[in-house]
Amino acid sequence: MKLPIRLSKESREPIYHQIEQQMKGLIAGGNLPAGTILPSIRALAKDLEISVITTRRAYQDLEQTGFIQTLQGKGTFVAEIEHSLKEQVTVSAVYEAIERGIDTGLQYDYSLKEIEELFQSIIVQKRKERLE
Amino acid sequence: MTVQLTRMTKSVDDFSLGPVDLTLEPGTVTVLAGSNSSGKSLLLKTILNLVKKDDGEVKIFGEHVPGNTEQWIGRVGYMPQALIGCETFTGEELKSLVSRWYPNWDDCFFNTIAERLNIPLKKKYGKMSKGAQQKLSFALTIPRNPELLLLDEPTSHMDIPAKQIWLDILVEWMEAEERTILMATHNVDEIRKIADYISVMRNGKIIGTFEKEAFTRSYKRYWLHKLPVHPVPGEAAREEGVIISRLPFETEQYFRVQNIEYTDVRPLDLEEIITMMLKG
């Protein structure tokens, strides 16, 4: 199975961290339900064109935080995760996305006040869309 | 460590290899990248004592090579660029010859490979295309189930679909157990998809061994409105409105201090990095 992971080789964020964040998102968002068999470290390395050193590190971190589980001889699976952990991932994913948006605004020399106004106008727009 | 080379040297006519230091960790793939006649094939042969080294130390699975014991031989597979003395045998004949020498021979696996790669087993080796010869040579090597595999430009003559199938077979085979591969190749796609470490060879020497992600982030291209007059720290090359750096961290620090703004930055791709390194 190919995982819908997209790496940004330009980003300063380490590759293993990008994999972890995206996998957490896929698991918490329900795209990868508990029990799903994950690709082996070597197969994932081939698909993402990275080394097994990097994929192994991402898998180890995910295992330590309880998102995935490795069974000797059977492979790696998505673990059953608690609701609170799911919530935590979702909140932090949204938080980071908004933060990135604000950073983009600052890069284009917008003031925080102007960004806030933009944010408000997007909210108004979305509200309208929801009512229609 | 699966393989450990310490200051290994070998001279052949006016070419000298080494001194080479190289370590292969179990379960990893190391690719030897370098121009033609940089000594990749000679390095592989010298590791296996097919060519006698002049000096230095070679250890495979902890055993000295050459040494008093030769347990390692049964645990190693080697695929040379061409099989010699096989021209008059068919693929099937070669298989029955080779399989007899190896107690761990997996005949079922051989058949699977032959089928997936569409190898004309009834043809004589000498009558096969170069691509088919490579496929056969590969099929005669990995069903021995070696723990260490040395491959010398294994797919240089294969067509595009065959290369993909070859890669799939190799990846599936590596998943099952801890296997170690050292491979000389010019194929960038193979390096991208399967290498964990890249060793760059030039004129008989390994000029560096890098973990792949560190390697692909080692060189960056900066776009600037105006190029500084003097070379910047880490500068490897200049193009129109562009500086290529081999030390991005130092370069960026310099840009910050000097208040030089760049409009964009991108890592170089694998081919470009290898080319840069080989130019020196």
Short mmCIF file of C-alpha atoms in Angstrom, two decimals:
data_model
loop_
_atom_site.label_atom_id
_atom_site.label_comp_id
_atom_site.label_asym_id
_atom_site.label_seq_id
_atom_site.Cartn_x
_atom_site.Cartn_y
_atom_site.Cartn_z
CA MET A 1 0.00 0.00 0.00
CA LYS A 2 1.28 3.44 -0.93
CA LEU A 3 0.77 6.10 1.75
CA PRO A 4 -0.40 9.54 0.62
CA ILE A 5 2.64 11.26 2.09
CA ARG A 6 4.19 14.26 0.38
CA LEU A 7 7.62 15.38 1.41
CA SER A 8 8.97 18.82 0.88
CA LYS A 9 12.68 18.49 0.23
CA GLU A 10 12.96 22.27 0.28
CA SER A 11 11.59 22.62 3.79
CA ARG A 12 13.89 23.06 6.77
CA GLU A 13 11.76 20.60 8.69
CA PRO A 14 13.61 17.26 8.90
CA ILE A 15 12.21 14.57 6.61
CA TYR A 16 11.52 12.10 9.44
CA HIS A 17 9.49 14.79 11.19
CA GLN A 18 7.45 15.48 8.06
CA ILE A 19 6.64 11.76 7.81
CA GLU A 20 5.64 11.60 11.48
CA GLN A 21 3.38 14.65 11.28
CA GLN A 22 1.63 13.45 8.14
CA MET A 23 1.18 9.92 9.44
CA LYS A 24 -0.26 11.25 12.70
CA GLY A 25 -2.65 13.34 10.66
CA LEU A 26 -3.70 10.36 8.53
CA ILE A 27 -4.25 8.23 11.63
CA ALA A 28 -6.01 10.86 13.74
CA GLY A 29 -8.14 11.93 10.78
CA GLY A 30 -9.34 8.37 10.30
CA ASN A 31 -7.76 7.88 6.87
CA LEU A 32 -5.68 5.07 8.30
CA PRO A 33 -7.93 3.18 10.71
CA ALA A 34 -6.54 1.01 13.50
CA GLY A 35 -5.24 -2.31 12.23
CA THR A 36 -4.20 -1.02 8.78
CA ILE A 37 -1.00 -2.74 7.65
CA LEU A 38 1.71 -0.21 6.89
CA PRO A 39 4.47 -0.59 4.30
CA SER A 40 7.78 -1.97 5.52
CA ILE A 41 10.57 0.44 6.33
CA ARG A 42 12.35 -0.49 3.10
CA ALA A 43 9.25 -0.20 0.91
CA LEU A 44 8.35 3.20 2.36
CA ALA A 45 11.95 4.36 1.82
CA LYS A 46 11.68 3.36 -1.85
CA ASP A 47 8.29 5.05 -2.35
CA LEU A 48 9.41 8.29 -0.72
CA GLU A 49 12.93 8.11 -2.20
CA ILE A 50 14.65 8.43 1.15
CA SER A 51 16.92 6.16 3.18
CA VAL A 52 15.80 3.43 5.58
CA ILE A 53 17.65 5.32 8.30
CA THR A 54 15.08 8.12 7.98
CA THR A 55 12.00 5.89 7.68
CA ARG A 56 13.16 3.75 10.62
CA ARG A 57 13.48 6.85 12.77
CA ALA A 58 9.97 8.04 11.86
CA TYR A 59 8.49 4.59 12.58
CA GLN A 60 10.33 4.35 15.91
CA ASP A 61 9.02 7.74 17.02
CA LEU A 62 5.48 6.86 15.94
CA GLU A 63 5.72 3.60 17.82
CA GLN A 64 6.94 5.32 20.97
CA THR A 65 4.08 7.81 20.86
CA GLY A 66 1.62 4.96 20.42
CA PHE A 67 0.39 5.62 16.87
CA ILE A 68 1.70 2.45 15.35
CA GLN A 69 2.67 -0.99 16.53
CA THR A 70 5.17 -3.52 15.22
CA LEU A 71 4.61 -7.21 15.71
CA GLN A 72 7.60 -9.45 15.20
CA GLY A 73 7.25 -11.29 11.92
CA LYS A 74 3.89 -9.74 11.12
CA GLY A 75 4.79 -6.21 10.19
CA THR A 76 3.71 -2.78 11.27
CA PHE A 77 0.11 -1.75 11.94
CA VAL A 78 -1.82 1.35 12.86
CA ALA A 79 -2.50 1.18 16.59
CA GLU A 80 -5.75 1.83 18.42
CA ILE A 81 -5.36 5.39 19.68
CA GLU A 82 -7.21 7.19 22.40
CA HIS A 83 -9.69 9.89 21.61
CA SER A 84 -7.72 12.51 23.53
CA LEU A 85 -4.59 11.78 21.47
CA LYS A 86 -6.62 12.11 18.27
CA GLU A 87 -7.97 15.44 19.43
CA GLN A 88 -4.50 16.64 20.31
CA VAL A 89 -3.16 15.86 16.82
CA THR A 90 -6.11 17.50 15.10
CA VAL A 91 -5.85 20.65 17.18
CA SER A 92 -2.10 20.95 16.61
CA ALA A 93 -2.49 20.34 12.85
CA VAL A 94 -5.04 23.16 12.59
CA TYR A 95 -2.94 25.39 14.82
CA GLU A 96 0.14 24.83 12.65
CA ALA A 97 -1.78 25.45 9.43
CA ILE A 98 -3.08 28.79 10.71
CA GLU A 99 0.36 29.68 11.99
CA ARG A 100 1.84 28.97 8.55
CA GLY A 101 -0.78 31.18 6.95
CA ILE A 102 0.07 34.02 9.29
CA ASP A 103 3.78 33.56 8.58
CA THR A 104 3.07 33.78 4.85
CA GLY A 105 1.22 37.03 5.44
CA LEU A 106 4.13 38.45 7.42
CA GLN A 107 6.53 37.45 4.64
CA TYR A 108 4.46 39.54 2.25
CA ASP A 109 4.78 42.49 4.63
CA TYR A 110 1.22 42.41 5.92
CA SER A 111 0.75 43.76 9.43
CA LEU A 112 -0.85 41.51 12.05
CA LYS A 113 -3.85 43.82 11.98
CA GLU A 114 -4.27 43.34 8.22
CA ILE A 115 -3.89 39.57 8.58
CA GLU A 116 -6.56 39.58 11.27
CA GLU A 117 -8.91 41.43 8.92
CA LEU A 118 -8.21 38.93 6.15
CA PHE A 119 -8.85 36.11 8.59
CA GLN A 120 -12.19 37.64 9.56
CA SER A 121 -13.25 38.10 5.96
CA ILE A 122 -12.45 34.41 5.25
CA ILE A 123 -14.55 33.42 8.25
CA VAL A 124 -17.45 35.53 6.99
CA GLN A 125 -17.10 33.98 3.52
CA LYS A 126 -17.10 30.43 4.95
CA ARG A 127 -20.15 31.17 7.04
CA LYS A 128 -22.03 32.28 3.95
CA GLU A 129 -20.97 29.14 2.07
CA ARG A 130 -22.26 26.99 4.91
CA LEU A 131 -25.66 28.66 4.90
CA GLU A 132 -26.16 28.16 1.17
CA MET B 1 29.56 -4.57 10.90
CA THR B 2 28.92 -6.57 7.76
CA VAL B 3 31.95 -5.21 5.92
CA GLN B 4 34.84 -3.16 7.21
CA LEU B 5 37.63 -1.89 4.98
CA THR B 6 40.61 -0.16 6.53
CA ARG B 7 43.22 1.57 4.37
CA MET B 8 42.78 -1.03 1.64
CA THR B 9 44.96 -0.48 -1.44
CA LYS B 10 45.50 -2.12 -4.81
CA SER B 11 47.58 -1.07 -7.81
CA VAL B 12 46.99 -2.36 -11.30
CA ASP B 13 49.40 -1.06 -13.96
CA ASP B 14 49.33 2.71 -13.54
CA PHE B 15 45.98 2.79 -11.70
CA SER B 16 45.93 2.82 -7.95
CA LEU B 17 42.93 2.12 -5.79
CA GLY B 18 42.70 3.50 -2.29
CA PRO B 19 43.57 3.73 0.46
CA VAL B 20 39.86 2.92 0.95
CA ASP B 21 38.02 3.05 4.26
CA LEU B 22 34.43 1.85 4.12
CA THR B 23 31.96 0.37 6.57
CA LEU B 24 28.71 -1.35 5.63
CA GLU B 25 26.06 -1.59 8.34
CA PRO B 26 23.79 -4.61 8.27
CA GLY B 27 20.46 -4.01 6.52
CA THR B 28 21.63 -1.03 4.49
CA VAL B 29 22.25 -0.30 0.82
CA THR B 30 25.39 1.60 -0.14
CA VAL B 31 25.80 2.83 -3.68
CA LEU B 32 29.16 3.49 -5.29
CA ALA B 33 28.79 6.46 -7.61
CA GLY B 34 31.61 7.67 -9.81
CA SER B 35 32.69 8.22 -13.37
CA ASN B 36 33.85 5.40 -15.61
CA SER B 37 37.18 3.88 -14.56
CA SER B 38 37.05 5.47 -11.11
CA GLY B 39 37.77 2.01 -9.66
CA LYS B 40 34.31 0.81 -8.63
CA SER B 41 34.58 -2.67 -10.15
CA LEU B 42 38.12 -3.12 -8.91
CA LEU B 43 36.98 -2.15 -5.41
CA LEU B 44 34.25 -4.82 -5.43
CA LYS B 45 36.65 -7.49 -6.70
CA THR B 46 39.33 -6.57 -4.19
CA ILE B 47 36.88 -6.75 -1.27
CA LEU B 48 36.04 -10.32 -2.27
CA ASN B 49 39.69 -11.27 -2.80
CA LEU B 50 39.00 -12.04 -6.47
CA VAL B 51 41.84 -9.59 -6.97
CA LYS B 52 44.50 -9.70 -4.27
CA LYS B 53 44.82 -6.48 -2.29
CA ASP B 54 48.25 -4.89 -1.77
CA ASP B 55 47.74 -3.54 1.69
CA GLY B 56 45.22 -2.69 4.40
CA GLU B 57 42.52 -4.77 6.00
CA VAL B 58 39.27 -6.34 4.78
CA LYS B 59 36.78 -7.88 7.16
CA ILE B 60 33.51 -9.51 6.14
CA PHE B 61 31.18 -10.62 8.96
CA GLY B 62 34.15 -10.10 11.27
CA GLU B 63 36.41 -12.53 9.39
CA HIS B 64 39.67 -11.40 7.84
CA VAL B 65 39.73 -11.66 4.04
CA PRO B 66 41.87 -13.47 3.06
CA GLY B 67 42.23 -15.37 6.31
CA ASN B 68 42.35 -18.77 7.94
CA THR B 69 38.62 -19.27 7.83
CA GLU B 70 36.32 -18.81 4.86
CA GLN B 71 32.85 -19.04 6.35
CA TRP B 72 31.96 -15.68 4.82
CA ILE B 73 32.10 -17.06 1.25
CA GLY B 74 28.80 -18.92 1.63
CA ARG B 75 27.09 -15.78 2.95
CA VAL B 76 28.10 -13.47 0.09
CA GLY B 77 26.66 -13.05 -3.41
CA TYR B 78 28.45 -11.21 -6.20
CA MET B 79 27.07 -10.18 -9.56
CA PRO B 80 29.86 -9.08 -11.95
CA GLN B 81 29.26 -6.95 -15.03
CA ALA B 82 29.42 -10.02 -17.27
CA LEU B 83 29.60 -13.78 -16.75
CA ILE B 84 32.68 -15.29 -18.33
CA GLY B 85 32.80 -18.73 -19.97
CA CYS B 86 29.01 -19.15 -20.02
CA GLU B 87 28.34 -18.35 -23.70
CA THR B 88 27.54 -21.92 -24.79
CA PHE B 89 25.16 -22.75 -21.92
CA THR B 90 21.44 -22.05 -21.87
CA GLY B 91 19.84 -20.28 -18.93
CA GLU B 92 18.37 -23.53 -17.68
CA GLU B 93 21.72 -25.28 -17.85
CA LEU B 94 23.43 -22.47 -15.95
CA LYS B 95 20.73 -22.61 -13.30
CA SER B 96 21.19 -26.33 -12.67
CA LEU B 97 24.98 -25.84 -12.51
CA VAL B 98 24.87 -22.89 -10.12
CA SER B 99 22.07 -24.18 -7.88
CA ARG B 100 24.09 -27.29 -7.00
CA TRP B 101 26.84 -25.24 -5.38
CA TYR B 102 24.56 -23.42 -2.96
CA PRO B 103 22.84 -25.28 -0.13
CA ASN B 104 20.38 -22.39 0.44
CA TRP B 105 19.34 -22.23 -3.22
CA ASP B 106 15.69 -21.19 -3.56
CA ASP B 107 14.47 -22.71 -6.82
CA CYS B 108 10.98 -21.32 -6.44
CA PHE B 109 12.40 -17.81 -6.12
CA PHE B 110 14.52 -18.35 -9.24
CA ASN B 111 11.40 -19.31 -11.22
CA THR B 112 9.52 -16.29 -9.94
CA ILE B 113 12.33 -13.95 -11.00
CA ALA B 114 12.67 -15.64 -14.40
CA GLU B 115 8.96 -15.24 -14.97
CA ARG B 116 8.64 -11.67 -13.76
CA LEU B 117 11.64 -10.52 -15.78
CA ASN B 118 10.68 -12.67 -18.74
CA ILE B 119 14.09 -14.33 -19.06
CA PRO B 120 14.52 -16.56 -22.17
CA LEU B 121 15.87 -19.58 -20.25
CA LYS B 122 16.08 -21.85 -23.29
CA LYS B 123 18.42 -19.50 -25.14
CA LYS B 124 22.19 -19.81 -24.93
CA TYR B 125 23.75 -17.11 -22.74
CA GLY B 126 25.97 -15.97 -25.63
CA LYS B 127 22.91 -15.45 -27.87
CA MET B 128 20.96 -13.38 -25.35
CA SER B 129 20.71 -9.59 -25.49
CA LYS B 130 22.84 -7.78 -22.93
CA GLY B 131 19.73 -6.91 -20.96
CA ALA B 132 18.62 -10.56 -20.83
CA GLN B 133 22.13 -11.58 -19.79
CA GLN B 134 21.94 -9.18 -16.85
CA LYS B 135 18.52 -10.45 -15.85
CA LEU B 136 19.79 -14.04 -15.90
CA SER B 137 22.91 -13.16 -13.94
CA PHE B 138 20.71 -11.48 -11.31
CA ALA B 139 18.37 -14.49 -11.20
CA LEU B 140 21.41 -16.76 -10.68
CA THR B 141 22.64 -14.60 -7.79
CA ILE B 142 19.86 -13.77 -5.34
CA PRO B 143 18.16 -17.18 -4.94
CA ARG B 144 21.38 -18.19 -3.12
CA ASN B 145 19.98 -15.96 -0.37
CA PRO B 146 23.24 -14.28 0.56
CA GLU B 147 23.30 -11.92 3.53
CA LEU B 148 25.68 -9.63 1.67
CA LEU B 149 25.22 -8.81 -1.98
CA LEU B 150 27.72 -7.00 -4.20
CA LEU B 151 26.35 -5.81 -7.53
CA ASP B 152 28.36 -4.30 -10.35
CA GLU B 153 26.14 -2.09 -12.53
CA PRO B 154 23.36 -4.68 -12.38
CA THR B 155 20.80 -2.96 -14.64
CA SER B 156 22.91 -0.91 -17.08
CA HIS B 157 21.46 -2.74 -20.12
CA MET B 158 17.92 -3.39 -18.91
CA ASP B 159 14.95 -1.57 -20.40
CA ILE B 160 12.79 0.76 -18.28
CA PRO B 161 10.05 -1.72 -17.28
CA ALA B 162 12.67 -4.37 -16.42
CA LYS B 163 14.49 -1.90 -14.19
CA GLN B 164 11.26 -1.24 -12.27
CA ILE B 165 10.52 -4.95 -11.83
CA TRP B 166 14.12 -5.55 -10.82
CA LEU B 167 13.85 -2.87 -8.14
CA ASP B 168 10.58 -4.34 -6.82
CA ILE B 169 12.15 -7.80 -6.55
CA LEU B 170 15.15 -6.43 -4.72
CA VAL B 171 13.05 -4.39 -2.28
CA GLU B 172 10.77 -7.36 -1.51
CA TRP B 173 13.81 -9.56 -1.00
CA MET B 174 15.38 -7.06 1.40
CA GLU B 175 12.21 -6.78 3.48
CA ALA B 176 12.26 -10.41 4.49
CA GLU B 177 15.58 -10.43 6.34
CA GLU B 178 18.44 -8.22 7.23
CA ARG B 179 20.46 -8.02 4.03
CA THR B 180 23.27 -5.73 3.08
CA ILE B 181 23.99 -4.46 -0.41
CA LEU B 182 26.96 -2.71 -1.98
CA MET B 183 26.24 -1.68 -5.54
CA ALA B 184 28.11 0.19 -8.26
CA THR B 185 25.67 2.05 -10.49
CA HIS B 186 25.23 4.99 -12.84
CA ASN B 187 21.46 4.80 -12.60
CA VAL B 188 20.21 7.83 -10.68
CA ASP B 189 16.74 6.39 -10.23
CA GLU B 190 18.20 3.38 -8.43
CA ILE B 191 20.19 5.67 -6.16
CA ARG B 192 17.06 7.69 -5.38
CA LYS B 193 14.89 4.70 -4.64
CA ILE B 194 17.16 2.25 -2.91
CA ALA B 195 20.35 3.85 -1.59
CA ASP B 196 20.77 4.56 2.11
CA TYR B 197 24.35 5.67 1.75
CA ILE B 198 26.17 7.11 -1.25
CA SER B 199 29.91 6.70 -1.61
CA VAL B 200 31.38 8.95 -4.26
CA MET B 201 34.47 7.59 -6.03
CA ARG B 202 37.02 9.55 -8.00
CA ASN B 203 40.36 8.31 -9.34
CA GLY B 204 40.45 5.23 -7.14
CA LYS B 205 39.48 7.01 -3.94
CA ILE B 206 36.25 7.36 -2.01
CA ILE B 207 35.96 11.11 -1.62
CA GLY B 208 33.03 10.83 0.76
CA THR B 209 30.27 8.57 2.07
CA PHE B 210 26.99 10.29 2.86
CA GLU B 211 23.62 9.36 4.22
CA LYS B 212 21.19 10.01 1.36
CA GLU B 213 19.12 12.78 2.97
CA ALA B 214 22.25 14.59 4.12
CA PHE B 215 23.58 14.20 0.58
CA THR B 216 20.51 15.63 -1.15
CA ARG B 217 20.54 18.62 1.19
CA SER B 218 24.26 19.25 0.92
CA TYR B 219 24.17 21.62 -2.05
CA LYS B 220 21.79 24.51 -2.59
CA ARG B 221 21.16 27.02 -5.34
CA TYR B 222 20.39 30.64 -4.36
CA TRP B 223 18.77 33.16 -6.67
CA LEU B 224 19.92 36.72 -6.08
CA HIS B 225 19.07 40.08 -7.63
CA LYS B 226 22.69 41.03 -7.63
CA LEU B 227 25.64 38.72 -7.19
CA PRO B 228 28.24 39.77 -4.61
CA VAL B 229 31.57 40.63 -6.22
CA HIS B 230 33.64 38.31 -4.03
CA PRO B 231 33.06 34.59 -3.58
CA VAL B 232 30.79 33.82 -0.61
CA PRO B 233 31.59 31.15 2.02
CA GLY B 234 30.77 27.69 0.68
CA GLU B 235 30.46 28.90 -2.89
CA ALA B 236 30.86 25.98 -5.29
CA ALA B 237 29.81 27.62 -8.56
CA ARG B 238 28.17 30.68 -10.08
CA GLU B 239 25.57 30.95 -12.80
CA GLU B 240 23.62 33.91 -14.15
CA GLY B 241 22.03 35.43 -11.03
CA VAL B 242 22.67 32.26 -9.06
CA ILE B 243 25.15 31.04 -6.49
CA ILE B 244 25.54 27.34 -5.76
CA SER B 245 26.74 26.56 -2.26
CA ARG B 246 28.22 23.38 -0.86
CA LEU B 247 27.81 24.75 2.69
CA PRO B 248 24.27 26.19 2.78
CA PHE B 249 24.40 26.94 6.50
CA GLU B 250 27.56 29.06 6.21
CA THR B 251 26.34 30.74 3.04
CA GLU B 252 23.02 31.74 4.59
CA GLN B 253 24.73 33.05 7.68
CA TYR B 254 26.96 35.22 5.48
CA PHE B 255 23.95 36.49 3.52
CA ARG B 256 22.26 37.47 6.77
CA VAL B 257 25.27 39.29 8.16
CA GLN B 258 25.93 41.07 4.87
CA ASN B 259 22.25 41.89 4.37
CA ILE B 260 22.20 40.11 1.02
CA GLU B 261 18.72 39.05 0.06
CA TYR B 262 18.00 36.02 -2.08
CA THR B 263 14.69 35.57 -3.86
CA ASP B 264 14.61 31.77 -3.87
CA VAL B 265 16.54 28.73 -2.73
CA ARG B 266 16.37 25.11 -3.91
CA PRO B 267 18.40 22.00 -3.19
CA LEU B 268 20.29 20.60 -6.19
CA ASP B 269 19.14 17.25 -7.50
CA LEU B 270 21.12 14.08 -7.12
CA GLU B 271 22.67 14.16 -10.62
CA GLU B 272 23.86 17.72 -10.15
CA ILE B 273 25.37 17.00 -6.74
CA ILE B 274 27.24 13.94 -8.00
CA THR B 275 28.49 15.89 -11.03
CA MET B 276 29.65 18.75 -8.79
CA MET B 277 31.52 16.36 -6.53
CA LEU B 278 33.17 14.52 -9.39
CA LYS B 279 34.33 17.80 -10.91
CA GLY B 280 35.93 18.54 -7.55
#
